[in-house]
Tab-separated table of C-alpha atoms in Angstrom:
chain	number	residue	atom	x	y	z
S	1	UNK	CA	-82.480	-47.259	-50.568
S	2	UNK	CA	-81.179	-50.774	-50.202
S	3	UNK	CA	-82.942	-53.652	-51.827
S	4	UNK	CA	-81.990	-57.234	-52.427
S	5	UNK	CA	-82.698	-58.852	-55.491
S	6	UNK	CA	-83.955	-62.802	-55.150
S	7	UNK	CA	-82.301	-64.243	-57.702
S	8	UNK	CA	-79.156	-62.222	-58.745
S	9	UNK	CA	-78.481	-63.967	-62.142
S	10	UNK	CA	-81.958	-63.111	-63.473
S	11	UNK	CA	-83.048	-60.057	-65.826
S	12	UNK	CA	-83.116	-56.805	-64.213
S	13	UNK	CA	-86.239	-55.656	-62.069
S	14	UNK	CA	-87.778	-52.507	-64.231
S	15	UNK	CA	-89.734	-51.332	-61.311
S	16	UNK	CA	-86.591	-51.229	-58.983
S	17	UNK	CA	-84.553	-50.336	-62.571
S	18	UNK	CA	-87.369	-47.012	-62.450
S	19	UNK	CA	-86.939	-46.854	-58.861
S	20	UNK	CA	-83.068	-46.395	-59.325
S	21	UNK	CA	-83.571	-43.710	-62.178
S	22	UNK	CA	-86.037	-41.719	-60.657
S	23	UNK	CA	-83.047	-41.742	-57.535
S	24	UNK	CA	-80.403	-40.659	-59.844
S	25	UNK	CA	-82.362	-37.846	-61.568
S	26	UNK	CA	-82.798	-36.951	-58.382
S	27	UNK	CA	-79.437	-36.600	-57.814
S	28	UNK	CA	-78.792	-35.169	-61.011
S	29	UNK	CA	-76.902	-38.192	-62.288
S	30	UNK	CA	-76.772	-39.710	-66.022
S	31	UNK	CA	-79.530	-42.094	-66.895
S	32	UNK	CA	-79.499	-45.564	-66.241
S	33	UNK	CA	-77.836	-47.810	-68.977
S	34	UNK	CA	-79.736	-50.697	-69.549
S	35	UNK	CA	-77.089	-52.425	-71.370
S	36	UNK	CA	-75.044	-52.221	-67.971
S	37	UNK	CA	-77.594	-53.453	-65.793
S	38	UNK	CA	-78.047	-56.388	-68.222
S	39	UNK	CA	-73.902	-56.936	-68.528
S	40	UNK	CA	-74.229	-57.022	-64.899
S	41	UNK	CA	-77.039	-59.393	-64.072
S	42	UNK	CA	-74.811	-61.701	-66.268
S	43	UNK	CA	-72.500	-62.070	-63.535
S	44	UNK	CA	-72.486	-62.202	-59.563
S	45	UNK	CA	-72.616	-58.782	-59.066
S	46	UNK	CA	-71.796	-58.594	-55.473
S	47	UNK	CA	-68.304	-60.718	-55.752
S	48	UNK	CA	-67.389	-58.851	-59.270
S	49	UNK	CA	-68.353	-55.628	-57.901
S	50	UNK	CA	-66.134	-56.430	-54.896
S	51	UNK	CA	-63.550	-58.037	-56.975
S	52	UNK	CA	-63.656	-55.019	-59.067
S	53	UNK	CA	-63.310	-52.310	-55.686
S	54	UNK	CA	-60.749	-54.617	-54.272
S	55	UNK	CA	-58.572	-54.116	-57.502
S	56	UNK	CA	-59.032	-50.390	-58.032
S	57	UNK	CA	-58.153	-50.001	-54.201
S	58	UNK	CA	-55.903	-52.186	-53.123
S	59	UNK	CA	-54.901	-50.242	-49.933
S	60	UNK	CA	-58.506	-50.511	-48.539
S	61	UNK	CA	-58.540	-54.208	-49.954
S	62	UNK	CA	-55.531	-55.145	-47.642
S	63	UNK	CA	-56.706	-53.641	-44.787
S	64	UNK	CA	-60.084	-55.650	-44.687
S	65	UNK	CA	-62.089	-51.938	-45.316
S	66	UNK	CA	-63.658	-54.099	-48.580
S	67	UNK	CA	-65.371	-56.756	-46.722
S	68	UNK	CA	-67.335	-53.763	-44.789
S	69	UNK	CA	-68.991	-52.448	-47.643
S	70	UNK	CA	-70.521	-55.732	-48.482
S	71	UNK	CA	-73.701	-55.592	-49.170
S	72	UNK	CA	-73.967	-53.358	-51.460
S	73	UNK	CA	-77.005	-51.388	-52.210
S	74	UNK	CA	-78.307	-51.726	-55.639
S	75	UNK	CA	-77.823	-48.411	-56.458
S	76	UNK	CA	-74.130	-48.332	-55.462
S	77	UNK	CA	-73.789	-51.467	-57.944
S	78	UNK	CA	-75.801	-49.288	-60.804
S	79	UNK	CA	-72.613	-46.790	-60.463
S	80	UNK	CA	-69.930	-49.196	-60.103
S	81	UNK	CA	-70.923	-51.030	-63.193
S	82	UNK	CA	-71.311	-47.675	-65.375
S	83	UNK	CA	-68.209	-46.488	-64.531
S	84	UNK	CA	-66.178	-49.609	-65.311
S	85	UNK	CA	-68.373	-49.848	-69.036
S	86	UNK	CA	-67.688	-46.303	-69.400
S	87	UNK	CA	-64.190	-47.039	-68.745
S	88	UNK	CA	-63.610	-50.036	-70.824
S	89	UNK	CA	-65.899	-48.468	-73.753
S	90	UNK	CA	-63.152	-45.543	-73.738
S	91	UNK	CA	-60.247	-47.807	-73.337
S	92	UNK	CA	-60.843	-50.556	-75.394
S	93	UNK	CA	-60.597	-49.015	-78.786
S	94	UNK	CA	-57.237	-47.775	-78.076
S	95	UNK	CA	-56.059	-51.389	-78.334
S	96	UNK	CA	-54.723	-52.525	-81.616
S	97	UNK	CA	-52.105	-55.209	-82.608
S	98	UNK	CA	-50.030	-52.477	-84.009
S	99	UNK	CA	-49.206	-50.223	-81.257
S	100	UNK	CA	-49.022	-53.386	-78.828
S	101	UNK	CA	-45.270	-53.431	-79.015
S	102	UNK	CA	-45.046	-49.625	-78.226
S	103	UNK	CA	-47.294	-50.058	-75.773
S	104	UNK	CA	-44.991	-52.993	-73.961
S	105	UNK	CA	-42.276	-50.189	-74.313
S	106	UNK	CA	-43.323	-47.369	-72.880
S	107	UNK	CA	-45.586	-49.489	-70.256
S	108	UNK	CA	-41.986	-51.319	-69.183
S	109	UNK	CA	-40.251	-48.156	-69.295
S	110	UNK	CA	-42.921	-46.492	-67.069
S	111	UNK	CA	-42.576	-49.655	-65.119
S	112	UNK	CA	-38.638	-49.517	-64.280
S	113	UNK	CA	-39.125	-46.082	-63.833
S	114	UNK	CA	-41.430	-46.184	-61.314
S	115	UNK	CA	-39.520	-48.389	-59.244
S	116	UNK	CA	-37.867	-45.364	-57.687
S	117	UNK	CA	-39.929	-44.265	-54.966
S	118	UNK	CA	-40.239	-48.073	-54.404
S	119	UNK	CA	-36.638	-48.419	-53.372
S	120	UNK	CA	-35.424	-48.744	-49.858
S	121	UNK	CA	-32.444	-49.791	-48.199
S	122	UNK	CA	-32.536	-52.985	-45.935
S	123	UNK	CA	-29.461	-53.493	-43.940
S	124	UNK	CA	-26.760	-51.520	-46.214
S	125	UNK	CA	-27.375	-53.036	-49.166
S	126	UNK	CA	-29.588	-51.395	-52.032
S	127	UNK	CA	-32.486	-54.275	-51.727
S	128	UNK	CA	-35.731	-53.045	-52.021
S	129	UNK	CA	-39.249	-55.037	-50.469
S	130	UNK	CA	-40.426	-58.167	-52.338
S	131	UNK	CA	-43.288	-56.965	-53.938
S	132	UNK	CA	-40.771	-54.231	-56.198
S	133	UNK	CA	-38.282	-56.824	-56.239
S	134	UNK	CA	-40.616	-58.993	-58.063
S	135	UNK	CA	-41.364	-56.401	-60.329
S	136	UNK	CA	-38.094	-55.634	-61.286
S	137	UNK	CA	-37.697	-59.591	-62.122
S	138	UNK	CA	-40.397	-59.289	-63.772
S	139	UNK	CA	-38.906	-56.033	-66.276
S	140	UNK	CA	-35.561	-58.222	-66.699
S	141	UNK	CA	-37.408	-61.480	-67.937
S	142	UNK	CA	-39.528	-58.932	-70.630
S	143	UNK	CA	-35.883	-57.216	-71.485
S	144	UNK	CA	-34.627	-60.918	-71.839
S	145	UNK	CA	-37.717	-61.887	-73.957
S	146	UNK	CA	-37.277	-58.633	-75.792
S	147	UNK	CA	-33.381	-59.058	-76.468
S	148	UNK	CA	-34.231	-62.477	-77.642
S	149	UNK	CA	-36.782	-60.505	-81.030
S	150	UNK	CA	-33.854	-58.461	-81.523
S	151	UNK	CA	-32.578	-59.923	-84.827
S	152	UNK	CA	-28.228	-60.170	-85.630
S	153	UNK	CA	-26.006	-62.335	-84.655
S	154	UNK	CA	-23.479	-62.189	-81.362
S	155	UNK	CA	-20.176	-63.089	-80.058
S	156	UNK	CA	-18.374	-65.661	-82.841
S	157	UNK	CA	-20.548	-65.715	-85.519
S	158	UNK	CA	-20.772	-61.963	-84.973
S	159	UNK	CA	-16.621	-61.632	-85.398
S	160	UNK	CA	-16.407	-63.889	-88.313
S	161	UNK	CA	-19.177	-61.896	-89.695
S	162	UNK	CA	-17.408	-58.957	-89.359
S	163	UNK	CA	-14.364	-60.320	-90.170
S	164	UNK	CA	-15.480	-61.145	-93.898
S	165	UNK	CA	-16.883	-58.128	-94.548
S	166	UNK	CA	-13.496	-56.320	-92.863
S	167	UNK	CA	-11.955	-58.157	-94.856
S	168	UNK	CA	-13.761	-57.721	-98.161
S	169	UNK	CA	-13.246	-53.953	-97.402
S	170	UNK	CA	-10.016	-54.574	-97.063
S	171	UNK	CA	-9.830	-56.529	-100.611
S	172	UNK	CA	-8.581	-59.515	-98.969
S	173	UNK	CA	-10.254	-62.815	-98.383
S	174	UNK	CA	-11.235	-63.299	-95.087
S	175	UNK	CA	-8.930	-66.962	-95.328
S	176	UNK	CA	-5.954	-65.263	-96.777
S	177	UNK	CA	-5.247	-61.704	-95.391
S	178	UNK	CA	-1.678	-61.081	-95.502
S	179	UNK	CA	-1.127	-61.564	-99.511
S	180	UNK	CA	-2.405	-57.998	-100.820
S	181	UNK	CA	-2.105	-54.235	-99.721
S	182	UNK	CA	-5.248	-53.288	-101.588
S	183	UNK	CA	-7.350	-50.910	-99.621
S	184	UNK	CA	-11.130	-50.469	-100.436
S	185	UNK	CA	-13.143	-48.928	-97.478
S	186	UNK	CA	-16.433	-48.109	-100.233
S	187	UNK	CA	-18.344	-51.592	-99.066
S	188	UNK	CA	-20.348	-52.738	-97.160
S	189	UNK	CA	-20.312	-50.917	-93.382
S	190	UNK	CA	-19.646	-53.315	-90.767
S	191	UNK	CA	-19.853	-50.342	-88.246
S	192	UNK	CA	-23.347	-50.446	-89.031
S	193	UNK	CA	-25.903	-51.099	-86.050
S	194	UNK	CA	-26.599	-55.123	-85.890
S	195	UNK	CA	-30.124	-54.614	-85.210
S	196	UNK	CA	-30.086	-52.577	-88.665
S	197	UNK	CA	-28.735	-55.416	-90.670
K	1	UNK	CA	-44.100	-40.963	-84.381
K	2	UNK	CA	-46.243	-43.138	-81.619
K	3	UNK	CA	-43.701	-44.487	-79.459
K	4	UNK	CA	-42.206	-41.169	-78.585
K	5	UNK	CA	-45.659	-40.662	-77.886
K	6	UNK	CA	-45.682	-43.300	-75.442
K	7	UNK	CA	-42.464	-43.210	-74.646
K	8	UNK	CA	-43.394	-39.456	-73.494
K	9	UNK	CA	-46.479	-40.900	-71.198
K	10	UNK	CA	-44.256	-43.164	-69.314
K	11	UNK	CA	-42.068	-40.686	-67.960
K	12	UNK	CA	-45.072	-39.050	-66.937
K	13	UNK	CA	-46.507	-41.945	-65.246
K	14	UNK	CA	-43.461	-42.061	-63.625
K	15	UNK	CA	-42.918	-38.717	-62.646
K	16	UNK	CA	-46.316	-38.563	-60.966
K	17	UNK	CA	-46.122	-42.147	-58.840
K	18	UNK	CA	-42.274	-40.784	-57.696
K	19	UNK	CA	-44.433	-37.433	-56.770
K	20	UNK	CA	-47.260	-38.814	-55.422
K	21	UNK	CA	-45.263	-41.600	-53.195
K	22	UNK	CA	-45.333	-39.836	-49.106
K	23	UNK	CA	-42.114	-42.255	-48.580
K	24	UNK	CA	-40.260	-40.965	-51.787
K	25	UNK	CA	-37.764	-38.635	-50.165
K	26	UNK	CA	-37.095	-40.686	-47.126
K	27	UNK	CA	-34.729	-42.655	-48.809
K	28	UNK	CA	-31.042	-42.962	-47.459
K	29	UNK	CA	-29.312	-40.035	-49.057
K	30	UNK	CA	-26.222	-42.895	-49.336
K	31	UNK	CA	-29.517	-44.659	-51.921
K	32	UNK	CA	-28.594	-44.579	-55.423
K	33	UNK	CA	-32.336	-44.770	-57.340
K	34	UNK	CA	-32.461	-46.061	-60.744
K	35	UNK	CA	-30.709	-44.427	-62.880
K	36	UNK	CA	-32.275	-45.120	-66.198
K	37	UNK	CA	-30.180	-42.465	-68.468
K	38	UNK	CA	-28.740	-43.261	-71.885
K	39	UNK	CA	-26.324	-42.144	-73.996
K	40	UNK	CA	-26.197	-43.937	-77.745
K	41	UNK	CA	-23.901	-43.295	-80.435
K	42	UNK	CA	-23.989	-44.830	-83.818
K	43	UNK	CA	-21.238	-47.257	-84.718
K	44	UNK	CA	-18.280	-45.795	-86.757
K	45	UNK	CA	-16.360	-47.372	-89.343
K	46	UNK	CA	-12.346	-46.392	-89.953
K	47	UNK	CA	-10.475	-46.996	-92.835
K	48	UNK	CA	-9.319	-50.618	-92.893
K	49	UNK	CA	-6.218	-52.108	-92.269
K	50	UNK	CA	-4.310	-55.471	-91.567
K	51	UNK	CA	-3.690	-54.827	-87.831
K	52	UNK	CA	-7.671	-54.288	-87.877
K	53	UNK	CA	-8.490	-57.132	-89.602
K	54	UNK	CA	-5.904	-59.188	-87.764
K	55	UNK	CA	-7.380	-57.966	-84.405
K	56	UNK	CA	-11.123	-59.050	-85.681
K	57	UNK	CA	-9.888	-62.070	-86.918
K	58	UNK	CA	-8.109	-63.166	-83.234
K	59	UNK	CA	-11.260	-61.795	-81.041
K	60	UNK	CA	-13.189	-64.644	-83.371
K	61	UNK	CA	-10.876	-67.271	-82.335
K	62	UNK	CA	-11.210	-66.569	-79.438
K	63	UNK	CA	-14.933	-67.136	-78.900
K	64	UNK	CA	-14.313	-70.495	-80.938
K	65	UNK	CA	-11.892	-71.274	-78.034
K	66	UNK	CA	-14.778	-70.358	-75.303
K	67	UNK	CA	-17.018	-72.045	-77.355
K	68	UNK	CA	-15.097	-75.427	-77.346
K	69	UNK	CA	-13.695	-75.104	-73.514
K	70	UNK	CA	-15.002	-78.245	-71.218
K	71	UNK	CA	-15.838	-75.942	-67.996
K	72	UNK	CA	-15.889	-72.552	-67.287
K	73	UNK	CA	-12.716	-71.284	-66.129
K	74	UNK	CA	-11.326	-72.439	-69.104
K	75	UNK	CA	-13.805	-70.436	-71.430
K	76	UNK	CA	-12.952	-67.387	-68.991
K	77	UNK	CA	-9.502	-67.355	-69.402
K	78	UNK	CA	-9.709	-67.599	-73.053
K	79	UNK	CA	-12.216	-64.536	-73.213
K	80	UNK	CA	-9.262	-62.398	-70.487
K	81	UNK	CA	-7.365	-63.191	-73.210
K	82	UNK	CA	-9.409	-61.702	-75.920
K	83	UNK	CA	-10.272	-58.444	-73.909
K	84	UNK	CA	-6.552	-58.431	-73.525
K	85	UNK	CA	-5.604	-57.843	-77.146
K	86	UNK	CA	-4.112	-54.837	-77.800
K	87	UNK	CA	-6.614	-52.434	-79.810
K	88	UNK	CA	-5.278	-50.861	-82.810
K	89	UNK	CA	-5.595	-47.583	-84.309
K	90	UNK	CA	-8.298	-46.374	-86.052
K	91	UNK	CA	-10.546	-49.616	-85.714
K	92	UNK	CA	-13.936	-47.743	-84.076
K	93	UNK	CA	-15.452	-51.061	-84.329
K	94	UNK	CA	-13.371	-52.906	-81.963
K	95	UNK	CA	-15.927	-51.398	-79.482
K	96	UNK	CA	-18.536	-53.386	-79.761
K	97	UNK	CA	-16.176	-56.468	-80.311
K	98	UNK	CA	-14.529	-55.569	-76.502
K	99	UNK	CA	-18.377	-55.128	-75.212
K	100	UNK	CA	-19.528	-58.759	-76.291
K	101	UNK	CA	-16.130	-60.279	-75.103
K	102	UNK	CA	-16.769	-58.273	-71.711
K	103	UNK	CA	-20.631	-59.369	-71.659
K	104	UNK	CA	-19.623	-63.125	-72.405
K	105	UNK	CA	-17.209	-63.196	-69.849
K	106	UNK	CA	-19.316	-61.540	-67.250
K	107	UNK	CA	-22.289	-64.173	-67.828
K	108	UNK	CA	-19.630	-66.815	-67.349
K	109	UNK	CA	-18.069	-65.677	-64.496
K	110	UNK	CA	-21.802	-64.843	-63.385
K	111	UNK	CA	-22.341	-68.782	-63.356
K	112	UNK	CA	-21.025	-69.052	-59.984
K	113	UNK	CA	-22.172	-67.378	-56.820
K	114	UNK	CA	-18.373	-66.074	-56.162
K	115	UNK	CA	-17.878	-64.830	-59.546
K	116	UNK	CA	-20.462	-62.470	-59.542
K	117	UNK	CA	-19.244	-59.331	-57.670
K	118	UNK	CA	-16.239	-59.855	-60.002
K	119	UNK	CA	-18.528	-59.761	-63.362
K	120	UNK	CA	-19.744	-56.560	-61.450
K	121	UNK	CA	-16.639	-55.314	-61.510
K	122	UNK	CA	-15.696	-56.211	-64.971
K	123	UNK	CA	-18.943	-55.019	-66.387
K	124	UNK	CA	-20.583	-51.786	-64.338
K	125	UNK	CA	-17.678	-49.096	-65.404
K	126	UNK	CA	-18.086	-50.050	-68.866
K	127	UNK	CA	-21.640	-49.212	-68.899
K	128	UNK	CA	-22.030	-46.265	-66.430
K	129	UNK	CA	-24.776	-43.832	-67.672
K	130	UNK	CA	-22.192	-40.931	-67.823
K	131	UNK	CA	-20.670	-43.180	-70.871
K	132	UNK	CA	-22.418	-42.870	-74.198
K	133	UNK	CA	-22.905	-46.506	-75.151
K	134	UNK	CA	-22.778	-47.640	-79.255
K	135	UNK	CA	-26.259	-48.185	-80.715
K	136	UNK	CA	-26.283	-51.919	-81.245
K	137	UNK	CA	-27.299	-55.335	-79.825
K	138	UNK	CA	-24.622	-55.806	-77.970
K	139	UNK	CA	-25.396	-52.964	-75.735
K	140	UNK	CA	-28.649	-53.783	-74.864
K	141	UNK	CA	-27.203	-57.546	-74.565
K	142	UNK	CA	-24.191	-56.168	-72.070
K	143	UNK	CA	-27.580	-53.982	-69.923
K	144	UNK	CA	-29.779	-56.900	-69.433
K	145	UNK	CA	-26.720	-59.269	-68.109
K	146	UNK	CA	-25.833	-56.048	-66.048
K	147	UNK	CA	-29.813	-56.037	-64.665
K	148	UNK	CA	-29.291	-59.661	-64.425
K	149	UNK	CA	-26.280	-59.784	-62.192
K	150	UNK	CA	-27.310	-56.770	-59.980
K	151	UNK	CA	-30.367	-58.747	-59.028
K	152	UNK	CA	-28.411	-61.785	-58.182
K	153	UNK	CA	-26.323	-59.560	-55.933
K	154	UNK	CA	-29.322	-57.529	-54.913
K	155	UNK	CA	-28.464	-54.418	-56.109
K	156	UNK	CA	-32.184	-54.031	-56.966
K	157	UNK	CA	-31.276	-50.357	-57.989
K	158	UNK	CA	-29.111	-51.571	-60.178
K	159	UNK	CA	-30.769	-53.971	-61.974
K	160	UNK	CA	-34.277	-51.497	-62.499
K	161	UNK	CA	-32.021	-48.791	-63.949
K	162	UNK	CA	-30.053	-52.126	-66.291
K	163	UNK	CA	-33.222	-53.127	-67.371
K	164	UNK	CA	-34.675	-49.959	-68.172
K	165	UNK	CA	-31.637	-48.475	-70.032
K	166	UNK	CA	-31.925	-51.890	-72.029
K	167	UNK	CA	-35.065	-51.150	-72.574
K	168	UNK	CA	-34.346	-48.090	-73.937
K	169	UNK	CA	-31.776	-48.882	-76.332
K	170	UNK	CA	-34.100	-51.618	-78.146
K	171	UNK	CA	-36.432	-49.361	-78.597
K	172	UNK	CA	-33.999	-46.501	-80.399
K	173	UNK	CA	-32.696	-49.677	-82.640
K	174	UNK	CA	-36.171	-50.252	-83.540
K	175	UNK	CA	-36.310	-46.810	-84.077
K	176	UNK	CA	-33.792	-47.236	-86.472
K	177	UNK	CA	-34.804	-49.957	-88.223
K	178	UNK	CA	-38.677	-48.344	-88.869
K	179	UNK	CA	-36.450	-45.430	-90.626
């Protein structure tokens, strides 16, 4: 079953490509998608297809198992490549500017979240290993970066803010507040969330 | 709506690695895992008065006085001094007023390596998870620092729960400002 192609960056083989489908239909697998075999003759398909392995398994990346499936046979290649277009056809569309914020949200969310079972102690402390501690730096500098959008003001210009409109609820001026008892709580809400302003 | 959605899908993720993780229950039972739970509440208003106005009116001088002190202690002491101002009655909004003041002078204090267990202090039992925390900036501002100062302490279980709860309260004020 296992061929090598010459020249890997050229246009597919059709005899080999018929050789393949007759082997799948044999198998009782889909048809061959040209438009795969053609995405992946674009490409070095033994380092992508490795690249691609090593990412969806990182366990058997780190222990070396990757480097023992190299080479692979052209048929194995056929699969790997249809089942990352089928995945990307069926994930891509999914993607659109508006729901990329949501997206961040629940993906951070999911991401702090799953930090539990990641969570260790080391020497009586609550430290975790380095590759979750990095992660968690990681969620604070998007909660920074995401604090940062979050429009209203903060600290002084937040009181004085709120100290004007207390005031003008008040029916004072915020520079002269002892000279009237007039009481007028119908404005403005400063209790209002700042985000909401 | 499509965050809740989302939202929805995350604690699912989550739920499954936490299941699917062989080391997840070997964890020291004295471990305390993230604890990403929130409480909000929206911000009240009370009926105004002079004492309330006077006390919003002092908690703004005093972060002009941290804002023109030369070094950090003396920016600290000035905002001990404005968590030290005696609330008065009926002022619901003083809340989120003490939370900055609390926030600011934990990230100062946070500046130095020594002052950070103190900020921990300071900070933590005002934002425990059993408390229902007001819907606002500052409370996601007062999380983050928390996250922020847990990590520098490595309290890494900490800071993923600060973060997450932060997190969580931008996305409710979003929430509210979509409605």
């Amino acid at each position: 079953m296992k061929t090598e192609h010459p020249n890997r960056t050229s246009g597919p083989d059709h005899a080999e490509l018929e050789r393949i489908a007759a082997e799948l239909r044999a198998l009782g697998e889909p048809e061959l998608d040209l438009a795969a075999d053609e995405f992946a003759s674009s490409l070095n398909r033994e380092t992508a297809v490795l690249a691609c392995f090593a990412l969806a398994h990182p366990t058997a990346a780190a222990s070396g198992a990757v480097a023992q499936l190299a080479p692979l046979a052209e048929l194995d290649r056929q699969r790997v490549w249809r089942r990352i277009l089928t995945r990307r056809a069926v994930v891509a569309p999914r993607v659109s500017a508006s729901s990329w914020r949501a997206t961040w949200v629940a993906v951070a969310t999911a991401a702090g979240l799953a930090l539990v079972p990641m969570l260790s102690p080391h020497g009586g402390t609550r430290e975790t290993t380095p590759a979750a501690r990095a992660t968690i730096e990681a969620l604070g500098l998007q909660a920074r970066a995401a604090l940062d959008g979050v429009p209203g003001e903060q600290d002084g210009a937040r009181a004085t803010l709120l100290a004007a409109q207390y005031a003008a609820r008040l029916g004072h001026d915020s520079d002269d507040s002892d000279d009237s008892d007039d009481s007028d709580d119908s404005d403005d809400s400063p209790g209002k969330p700042e985000a909401a302003r | 709506m499509k965050i809740r959605g989302q939202f929805g899908f995350g604690w699912l993720v989550a739920m499954v690695l936490a299941a699917c993780d062989p080391e997840a229950g070997d964890a020291d039972a004295t471990l305390s895992p993230p604890d990403a739970r929130i409480s909000l509440h929206q911000v009240r208003t009370g009926a105004p008065t002079r004492e309330g106005l006077a006390f919003i009116g002092a908690v703004a001088r005093i972060h002009g006085d941290a804002d023109a002190a030369a070094d950090l202690d003396t920016r600290a002491a000035a905002l001990r001094r404005g968590l030290s101002l005696p609330v008065p009655a009926n002022l619901p909004e003083a809340e989120v007023l003490r939370l900055e003041l609390a926030t600011r002078l934990s990230e100062t204090m946070g500046q130095r390596p020594e002052g950070v267990a103190v900020a921990l202090d300071l900070l933590e039992p005002m934002l425990v998870p059993e408390n229902s925390l007001p819907l606002d900036r500052a409370s996601a501002r007062a999380l983050v620092t928390l996250g922020d100062l847990a990590m520098t302490a490595n309290d890494d279980a900490l800071a993923a729960g600060s973060y997450a709860r932060a997190i969580r309260v931008m996305s409710a004020l979003r929430k509210e400002l979509e409605q």
